[in-house]
């Protein structure tokens, strides 16, 4: 049955009367702003003539009030256009005349206008740093997105790498999203309804100017505070080198060890257990090639235990100027950075050393960590450093996991050092392994306390008390820590 044409318009006729493009009508239709036409065939559809006034109202509110389409639809659907609702909408959506007049740009046009590479614009969009709207022919970028693109470009021109800019933007994206969500929730639940819409609009418009200033000032205040904490943490990290040495406080093992001197691997083990680390390092260095590719790493560790930072650093600089493919090489180089922190002056040198240390530790853990000597030394060094770093490095949980695994290995009495003489096996099994386990449990307790795990911290502290001599330094520390932490 043919449709009566009275008060019915084809899309072209509607566009002409409403003084818009056909594409605009289709867009409004997709957004639910105008009623669907009556279809009389595959390519034949008629719109009610009332759509003309509706479209003109939409354009008027866009042009004069700068409101987004979602708000316009809600206002028009209410059946009345209240002035206070229009003011509140403008305040909530932060739209000004310049923004309303700006035409959204395609991504190609945005790249051309801003002079910013298209692939970087797409990367920002993928991470929701900029928020394009969907048009008929692809993504469209509004004035706020274009401002963000300009800011990213400016930061790069100042020498900040794009990858760094992107990571920082993602961090602020997450934090600001949380804050804005809470801001809107608090405002709508505590203010809207108690005051008129016009008064709420005034408060949002005028108060937000002071809130913008607050955010800038508070960021500066927080940056100063966190930077000061970070510098204090560098001092704490440099002290870590004293606590890291699990041979400290081990006591003399002379009654268990053979008298005199030995050569080769047995000589190195003997001098290490005697605490003569420098002599053990010299023996290792003299016959390094006989011990395989790990000799330099163990030599560097022995030099560090002996306090010979100069020899350790020279060996590290020569053997591993950059992260290696071998875990123990990376561990030795990382600990060299750690021990060097105590001697570093100023600001840039300590920060450089911490970054290098972290890169070596990350590379040490890039391959699966085994349970042998190399494996447990890697877990011990990485875990101890990770749980000592301040919270903003976000390494505490990884360190806690490494140390938890390590104490299980050490408590088994079989950490994987095979083929040693019986005297060395006895010293390792009954003295060195428990000493290392006690040190690891000390770091583990500190980590769990920072994570709020008092039960886990208590278990680690109790283990220290059970495997150390009563009245020893570590036993006293564990008992005092239990009282101090209330566990």
Coordinates of C-alpha atoms in Angstrom, one line a residue:
X1 CA 0.0 0.0 0.0
X2 CA 1.6 3.3 -1.1
X3 CA 2.4 5.7 1.7
X4 CA 0.7 9.1 1.9
X5 CA 3.3 11.8 1.1
X6 CA 1.7 14.5 3.2
X7 CA 4.2 15.6 6.0
X8 CA 6.7 13.0 4.8
X9 CA 10.1 13.7 3.3
X10 CA 12.8 11.8 1.5
X11 CA 16.2 12.1 3.1
X12 CA 17.4 14.6 0.5
X13 CA 14.3 16.8 1.0
X14 CA 14.8 16.6 4.8
X15 CA 18.5 17.7 4.5
X16 CA 17.5 20.6 2.3
X17 CA 14.8 21.9 4.6
X18 CA 16.9 21.4 7.8
X19 CA 20.0 23.0 6.1
X20 CA 22.3 20.1 6.8
X21 CA 24.1 17.4 4.9
X22 CA 22.6 14.0 4.2
X23 CA 25.5 12.4 6.1
X24 CA 24.6 14.5 9.2
X25 CA 21.0 13.1 9.1
X26 CA 22.4 9.6 8.9
X27 CA 24.7 10.3 11.9
X28 CA 21.8 11.7 13.9
X29 CA 19.8 8.6 13.0
X30 CA 22.5 6.3 14.2
X31 CA 22.8 8.2 17.5
X32 CA 19.0 8.0 18.1
X33 CA 18.5 11.7 17.8
X34 CA 15.7 11.5 15.2
X35 CA 13.0 8.9 14.6
X36 CA 13.6 6.2 12.1
X37 CA 12.0 6.7 8.7
X38 CA 9.2 4.5 7.4
X39 CA 10.7 2.2 4.8
X40 CA 8.6 1.4 1.7
X41 CA 11.3 -0.4 -0.2
X42 CA 15.0 -1.3 -0.2
X43 CA 16.0 2.2 -1.2
X44 CA 12.9 4.1 -0.3
X45 CA 12.2 5.7 3.2
X46 CA 10.3 8.7 4.4
X47 CA 11.0 10.9 7.4
X48 CA 8.3 12.8 9.3
X49 CA 8.4 16.5 8.7
X50 CA 8.7 17.1 12.4
X51 CA 12.3 16.0 12.0
X52 CA 13.1 19.4 10.4
X53 CA 12.5 21.3 13.7
X54 CA 14.2 18.6 15.7
X55 CA 17.4 18.8 13.6
X56 CA 17.4 22.6 13.7
X57 CA 17.1 22.4 17.5
X58 CA 20.0 20.0 17.6
X59 CA 22.2 22.3 15.5
X60 CA 21.2 25.3 17.6
X61 CA 22.2 23.6 20.9
X62 CA 25.4 22.5 19.3
X63 CA 26.2 26.0 18.0
X64 CA 25.0 28.1 20.9
X65 CA 25.5 25.8 23.9
X66 CA 28.4 23.7 22.7
X67 CA 26.7 20.5 24.1
X68 CA 27.6 17.0 23.0
X69 CA 24.9 15.0 21.2
X70 CA 24.3 12.6 24.2
X71 CA 23.2 15.6 26.3
X72 CA 21.2 17.2 23.5
X73 CA 19.2 14.0 23.0
X74 CA 18.4 13.7 26.8
X75 CA 17.3 17.4 26.9
X76 CA 15.1 17.2 23.8
X77 CA 13.6 13.9 24.9
X78 CA 12.5 15.5 28.1
X79 CA 10.0 17.6 26.1
X80 CA 11.2 20.9 27.5
X81 CA 14.4 22.9 27.2
X82 CA 15.2 24.2 30.6
X83 CA 17.8 26.9 30.9
X84 CA 19.3 25.5 34.0
X85 CA 19.7 22.1 32.4
X86 CA 21.6 23.7 29.5
X87 CA 23.9 25.5 31.9
X88 CA 24.5 22.3 33.9
X89 CA 25.3 20.4 30.8
X90 CA 27.8 22.9 29.6
X91 CA 29.5 22.9 33.0
X92 CA 29.7 19.1 33.3
X93 CA 31.1 18.6 29.8
X94 CA 33.6 21.4 30.0
X95 CA 32.9 22.7 26.5
X96 CA 33.7 26.2 25.4
X97 CA 33.0 28.2 22.2
X98 CA 36.4 27.4 20.7
X99 CA 35.9 23.7 21.2
X100 CA 32.4 23.8 19.8
X101 CA 33.4 25.6 16.7
X102 CA 36.4 23.3 16.0
X103 CA 35.6 20.7 13.4
X104 CA 36.8 17.2 14.3
X105 CA 39.6 16.0 12.1
X106 CA 40.3 12.6 10.5
X107 CA 43.5 10.9 11.7
X108 CA 45.2 11.7 8.5
X109 CA 44.2 15.4 8.8
X110 CA 45.2 15.4 12.5
X111 CA 48.6 14.1 11.6
X112 CA 48.9 16.8 8.9
X113 CA 47.7 19.7 11.1
X114 CA 49.8 18.8 14.1
X115 CA 52.9 17.5 12.3
X116 CA 52.8 14.4 14.4
X117 CA 53.4 11.0 12.9
X118 CA 50.3 9.0 12.2
X119 CA 51.7 5.8 13.8
X120 CA 52.2 7.7 17.1
X121 CA 48.7 9.2 17.0
X122 CA 47.3 5.6 16.5
X123 CA 49.5 4.4 19.5
X124 CA 48.0 7.2 21.7
X125 CA 44.5 6.2 20.6
X126 CA 45.1 2.5 21.3
X127 CA 46.1 3.4 24.9
X128 CA 43.1 5.7 25.3
X129 CA 45.4 8.7 25.8
X130 CA 43.3 10.4 23.1
X131 CA 39.7 9.6 22.5
X132 CA 38.5 9.7 18.9
X133 CA 34.9 9.6 18.0
X134 CA 33.6 7.3 15.3
X135 CA 32.6 9.0 12.1
X136 CA 31.2 7.5 8.9
X137 CA 34.6 7.5 7.3
X138 CA 36.7 6.5 10.3
X139 CA 38.0 8.0 13.6
X140 CA 37.6 11.8 14.2
X141 CA 39.8 13.7 16.6
X142 CA 38.3 16.7 18.5
X143 CA 40.1 19.7 20.0
X144 CA 41.0 18.1 23.3
X145 CA 42.6 15.1 21.5
X146 CA 44.5 17.5 19.3
X147 CA 45.7 19.4 22.4
X148 CA 47.1 16.2 23.9
X149 CA 48.8 15.4 20.6
X150 CA 50.4 18.8 20.6
X151 CA 51.6 18.3 24.2
X152 CA 53.2 14.9 23.3
X153 CA 54.9 16.4 20.4
X154 CA 56.3 19.2 22.6
X155 CA 57.7 16.7 25.1
X156 CA 59.5 14.9 22.3
X157 CA 60.9 18.1 21.0
X158 CA 62.3 18.7 24.5
X159 CA 64.2 15.4 24.2
X160 CA 61.9 13.0 26.0
X161 CA 61.6 9.7 24.1
X162 CA 58.2 8.7 22.8
X163 CA 58.1 5.4 24.7
X164 CA 58.8 7.3 27.9
X165 CA 56.1 9.9 27.1
X166 CA 53.6 7.1 26.4
X167 CA 54.3 5.3 29.7
X168 CA 54.0 8.5 31.7
X169 CA 50.8 9.3 29.9
X170 CA 49.4 5.9 30.7
X171 CA 50.2 6.3 34.3
X172 CA 48.4 9.6 34.5
X173 CA 45.6 8.2 32.5
X174 CA 44.9 5.6 35.1
X175 CA 45.3 7.9 38.1
X176 CA 43.2 10.7 36.6
X177 CA 40.5 8.3 35.5
X178 CA 40.2 7.1 39.0
X179 CA 40.1 10.7 40.4
X180 CA 37.6 12.0 37.9
X181 CA 35.3 9.0 38.5
X182 CA 35.3 9.7 42.2
X183 CA 35.0 13.5 41.6
X184 CA 31.8 13.0 39.6
X185 CA 30.4 10.5 42.0
X186 CA 31.0 12.7 45.0
X187 CA 29.5 15.8 43.2
X188 CA 26.4 14.0 42.0
X189 CA 25.6 12.3 45.3
X190 CA 26.5 15.1 47.7
X191 CA 25.6 18.3 45.8
X192 CA 23.2 17.6 42.9
X193 CA 19.7 17.5 44.4
X194 CA 20.6 19.8 47.3
X195 CA 21.1 22.9 45.1
X196 CA 19.5 24.1 41.9
X197 CA 20.9 23.0 38.6
X198 CA 21.9 26.6 37.9
X199 CA 23.8 26.8 41.2
X200 CA 25.5 23.4 40.5
X201 CA 26.6 24.6 37.1
X202 CA 28.1 27.7 38.6
X203 CA 29.9 25.7 41.3
X204 CA 31.3 23.3 38.7
X205 CA 32.5 26.1 36.4
X206 CA 34.1 28.3 38.9
X207 CA 35.3 25.7 41.4
X208 CA 36.9 23.6 38.7
X209 CA 39.3 26.5 37.9
X210 CA 40.7 26.2 41.5
X211 CA 40.7 22.4 41.2
X212 CA 42.9 22.6 38.1
X213 CA 45.3 24.8 40.0
X214 CA 45.2 22.4 43.0
X215 CA 46.1 19.5 40.7
X216 CA 49.2 21.3 39.3
X217 CA 50.4 22.4 42.8
X218 CA 49.7 19.0 44.4
X219 CA 51.6 17.2 41.7
X220 CA 54.6 19.5 42.4
X221 CA 54.3 18.9 46.2
X222 CA 54.0 15.1 45.7
X223 CA 56.9 15.0 43.3
X224 CA 59.2 16.8 45.8
X225 CA 58.1 14.4 48.6
X226 CA 58.6 11.2 46.5
X227 CA 61.9 12.5 45.1
X228 CA 63.2 13.0 48.6
X229 CA 62.0 9.5 49.6
X230 CA 63.8 8.1 46.6
X231 CA 67.0 9.8 47.5
X232 CA 66.7 8.4 51.1
X233 CA 66.1 5.0 49.6
X234 CA 69.4 5.2 47.8
X235 CA 71.1 5.5 51.1
X236 CA 69.2 2.5 52.4
X237 CA 70.2 0.5 49.3
X238 CA 73.9 1.3 49.9
X239 CA 73.6 -0.1 53.4
X240 CA 72.1 -3.3 52.0
X241 CA 75.6 -4.4 51.0
X242 CA 76.4 -5.0 54.7
X243 CA 73.3 -7.1 55.3
X244 CA 73.7 -9.1 52.1
X245 CA 76.8 -10.9 53.2
X246 CA 75.4 -14.1 54.8
X247 CA 79.0 -15.1 55.8
X248 CA 78.9 -12.2 58.3
X249 CA 78.3 -13.5 61.7
X250 CA 78.9 -17.1 60.6
X251 CA 81.7 -17.6 63.1
X252 CA 84.9 -19.5 62.7
X253 CA 84.7 -23.0 61.1
X254 CA 88.3 -23.9 61.9
X255 CA 87.4 -27.1 63.7
X256 CA 85.6 -28.4 60.6
X257 CA 88.2 -27.4 58.1
X258 CA 91.5 -29.0 57.2
X259 CA 94.7 -27.2 58.2
X260 CA 97.2 -25.7 55.8
X261 CA 96.7 -24.6 52.2
X262 CA 95.1 -26.3 49.2
X263 CA 95.2 -25.6 45.4
X264 CA 92.5 -25.6 42.8
X265 CA 88.8 -25.7 43.5
X266 CA 89.3 -27.1 47.0
X267 CA 91.6 -24.3 47.9
X268 CA 89.0 -21.7 46.7
X269 CA 86.3 -23.4 48.8
X270 CA 88.6 -23.7 51.8
X271 CA 89.6 -20.0 51.8
X272 CA 86.1 -18.9 51.2
X273 CA 84.8 -20.9 54.2
X274 CA 87.7 -19.4 56.3
X275 CA 86.5 -16.0 55.3
X276 CA 89.7 -15.2 53.4
X277 CA 87.7 -14.0 50.3
X278 CA 90.6 -12.0 48.8
X279 CA 92.8 -15.0 48.8
X280 CA 90.0 -17.2 47.3
X281 CA 89.6 -14.6 44.6
X282 CA 93.3 -14.6 43.8
X283 CA 93.2 -18.4 43.5
X284 CA 90.2 -18.1 41.2
X285 CA 91.8 -15.4 39.1
X286 CA 95.1 -17.4 38.8
X287 CA 93.3 -20.4 37.4
X288 CA 90.2 -18.8 35.9
X289 CA 90.2 -20.7 32.6
X290 CA 90.2 -24.0 34.5
X291 CA 86.9 -23.2 36.1
X292 CA 84.9 -22.4 32.9
X293 CA 83.0 -19.3 31.9
X294 CA 81.6 -18.6 35.4
X295 CA 85.0 -18.0 36.9
X296 CA 84.9 -14.2 36.5
X297 CA 81.5 -13.9 38.1
X298 CA 82.6 -15.8 41.2
X299 CA 85.9 -13.9 41.3
X300 CA 84.0 -10.6 41.3
X301 CA 81.7 -11.8 44.1
X302 CA 84.7 -12.9 46.2
X303 CA 86.3 -9.5 45.6
X304 CA 83.1 -7.8 46.8
X305 CA 82.9 -9.9 49.9
X306 CA 86.5 -8.9 50.6
X307 CA 85.6 -5.3 50.3
X308 CA 87.9 -4.9 47.2
X309 CA 85.5 -2.8 45.2
X310 CA 88.3 -1.6 42.8
X311 CA 89.2 -5.1 41.7
X312 CA 85.5 -6.2 41.5
X313 CA 84.6 -3.1 39.4
X314 CA 87.5 -3.5 37.1
X315 CA 86.6 -7.1 36.5
X316 CA 82.9 -6.3 35.9
X317 CA 83.8 -3.4 33.5
X318 CA 86.1 -5.7 31.5
X319 CA 83.9 -8.8 31.5
X320 CA 80.3 -7.4 31.4
X321 CA 80.0 -3.8 30.3
X322 CA 76.4 -4.5 29.5
X323 CA 73.9 -7.2 30.7
X324 CA 75.1 -10.7 29.8
X325 CA 73.3 -13.9 28.8
X326 CA 74.5 -15.7 31.9
X327 CA 72.7 -15.2 35.2
X328 CA 75.7 -15.1 37.5
X329 CA 77.5 -12.6 35.3
X330 CA 74.5 -10.3 35.7
X331 CA 74.3 -10.9 39.4
X332 CA 78.0 -10.1 39.9
X333 CA 77.7 -6.9 37.8
X334 CA 74.5 -5.9 39.7
X335 CA 76.2 -6.3 43.0
X336 CA 79.1 -4.3 41.8
X337 CA 76.7 -1.5 41.1
X338 CA 75.2 -1.9 44.6
X339 CA 78.5 -1.8 46.4
X340 CA 79.5 1.2 44.3
X341 CA 76.5 3.1 45.5
X342 CA 78.2 3.6 48.9
X343 CA 81.0 5.5 47.1
X344 CA 78.8 7.5 44.6
X345 CA 78.4 11.2 45.1
X346 CA 75.8 13.7 44.0
X347 CA 72.5 12.8 42.4
X348 CA 73.1 11.6 38.9
X349 CA 75.8 8.9 39.7
X350 CA 73.6 7.0 42.2
X351 CA 70.6 7.1 39.9
X352 CA 72.7 5.8 37.1
X353 CA 74.0 3.0 39.2
X354 CA 70.5 2.0 40.4
X355 CA 69.3 1.9 36.8
X356 CA 72.2 -0.3 35.7
X357 CA 71.7 -2.5 38.7
X358 CA 68.1 -3.0 37.8
X359 CA 68.9 -3.8 34.2
X360 CA 71.5 -6.5 35.3
X361 CA 69.0 -8.0 37.7
X362 CA 66.2 -8.1 35.2
X363 CA 68.5 -9.9 32.7
X364 CA 69.6 -12.4 35.4
X365 CA 65.9 -13.4 35.8
X366 CA 65.2 -13.4 32.1
X367 CA 65.9 -17.1 32.0
X368 CA 64.4 -19.7 34.3
X369 CA 66.3 -19.8 37.6
X370 CA 67.5 -23.3 38.6
X371 CA 68.0 -24.8 42.1
X372 CA 71.8 -25.2 41.9
X373 CA 74.4 -22.9 43.3
X374 CA 74.0 -20.4 40.5
X375 CA 70.3 -20.5 40.9
X376 CA 70.1 -19.9 44.6
X377 CA 72.7 -17.1 44.5
X378 CA 70.7 -15.4 41.8
X379 CA 67.4 -15.7 43.8
X380 CA 69.2 -14.5 46.9
X381 CA 70.8 -11.4 45.3
X382 CA 67.8 -10.4 43.2
X383 CA 65.3 -11.1 46.0
X384 CA 67.2 -9.1 48.6
X385 CA 67.7 -6.1 46.4
X386 CA 64.1 -6.1 45.1
X387 CA 62.6 -6.2 48.6
X388 CA 64.8 -3.3 49.7
X389 CA 63.9 -1.0 46.8
X390 CA 61.2 1.6 47.6
X391 CA 57.6 0.9 46.7
X392 CA 57.5 3.0 43.5
X393 CA 59.8 0.5 41.8
X394 CA 57.1 -2.1 42.4
X395 CA 59.6 -5.0 42.9
X396 CA 58.6 -6.1 46.4
X397 CA 56.2 -8.8 45.4
X398 CA 58.7 -10.3 42.9
X399 CA 61.4 -10.2 45.6
X400 CA 59.2 -11.9 48.1
X401 CA 58.4 -14.7 45.6
X402 CA 62.1 -15.3 44.9
X403 CA 63.0 -15.4 48.6
X404 CA 60.1 -17.7 49.4
X405 CA 61.3 -20.2 46.8
X406 CA 64.9 -19.8 48.1
X407 CA 64.2 -20.6 51.7
X408 CA 62.5 -23.8 50.7
X409 CA 65.6 -24.9 48.8
X410 CA 68.0 -23.9 51.6
X411 CA 65.9 -25.4 54.3
X412 CA 66.0 -28.7 52.5
X413 CA 69.8 -28.8 53.0
X414 CA 70.2 -29.7 49.3
X415 CA 70.8 -26.5 47.4
X416 CA 72.7 -28.3 44.7
X417 CA 76.4 -27.9 45.4
X418 CA 77.6 -31.3 44.5
X419 CA 81.0 -33.0 44.3
X420 CA 82.6 -31.1 47.2
X421 CA 84.9 -32.7 49.8
X422 CA 83.2 -34.1 52.9
X423 CA 84.6 -31.4 55.2
X424 CA 83.2 -28.7 52.8
X425 CA 79.8 -30.5 52.6
X426 CA 79.5 -30.5 56.4
X427 CA 80.4 -26.9 56.7
X428 CA 78.0 -25.9 53.9
X429 CA 75.1 -28.1 55.1
X430 CA 75.2 -27.2 58.8
X431 CA 76.6 -23.7 58.8
X432 CA 76.6 -21.8 55.5
X433 CA 73.2 -22.9 54.3
X434 CA 71.4 -22.0 57.6
X435 CA 73.3 -18.7 57.7
X436 CA 72.1 -17.9 54.1
X437 CA 68.6 -19.1 55.0
X438 CA 68.5 -16.8 58.1
X439 CA 69.6 -13.8 56.0
X440 CA 67.0 -14.6 53.3
X441 CA 64.3 -15.0 56.0
X442 CA 65.3 -11.6 57.3
X443 CA 64.7 -9.9 53.9
X444 CA 61.6 -12.0 53.5
X445 CA 60.1 -10.9 56.8
X446 CA 60.7 -7.2 55.9
X447 CA 59.0 -7.7 52.5
X448 CA 56.0 -9.4 54.0
X449 CA 55.6 -6.7 56.6
X450 CA 55.6 -4.1 53.8
X451 CA 53.0 -6.2 52.0
X452 CA 50.8 -6.4 55.1
X453 CA 51.3 -10.1 55.6
X454 CA 51.9 -10.3 59.3
X455 CA 51.4 -14.1 59.5
X456 CA 54.0 -14.7 56.8
X457 CA 56.4 -12.3 58.5
X458 CA 56.0 -14.1 61.8
X459 CA 56.8 -17.4 60.2
X460 CA 60.0 -16.0 58.6
X461 CA 61.1 -14.5 61.9
X462 CA 60.3 -17.7 63.9
X463 CA 62.4 -19.6 61.4
X464 CA 65.4 -17.3 62.0
X465 CA 65.1 -17.9 65.8
X466 CA 64.9 -21.7 65.3
X467 CA 68.0 -22.0 63.1
X468 CA 70.4 -19.5 64.7
X469 CA 72.2 -19.7 68.1
X470 CA 70.3 -18.0 71.0
X471 CA 71.9 -14.7 71.7
X472 CA 73.4 -14.4 68.3
X473 CA 73.0 -11.1 66.4
X474 CA 70.4 -12.5 63.9
X475 CA 68.4 -14.3 66.7
X476 CA 68.2 -11.1 68.7
X477 CA 67.2 -9.1 65.6
X478 CA 64.4 -11.5 64.8
X479 CA 63.0 -11.5 68.4
X480 CA 63.1 -7.7 68.5
X481 CA 61.5 -7.4 65.1
X482 CA 58.6 -9.6 66.3
X483 CA 57.9 -7.2 69.2
X484 CA 58.4 -4.1 67.1
X485 CA 56.0 -5.3 64.3
X486 CA 53.5 -6.8 66.7
X487 CA 53.7 -10.3 65.2

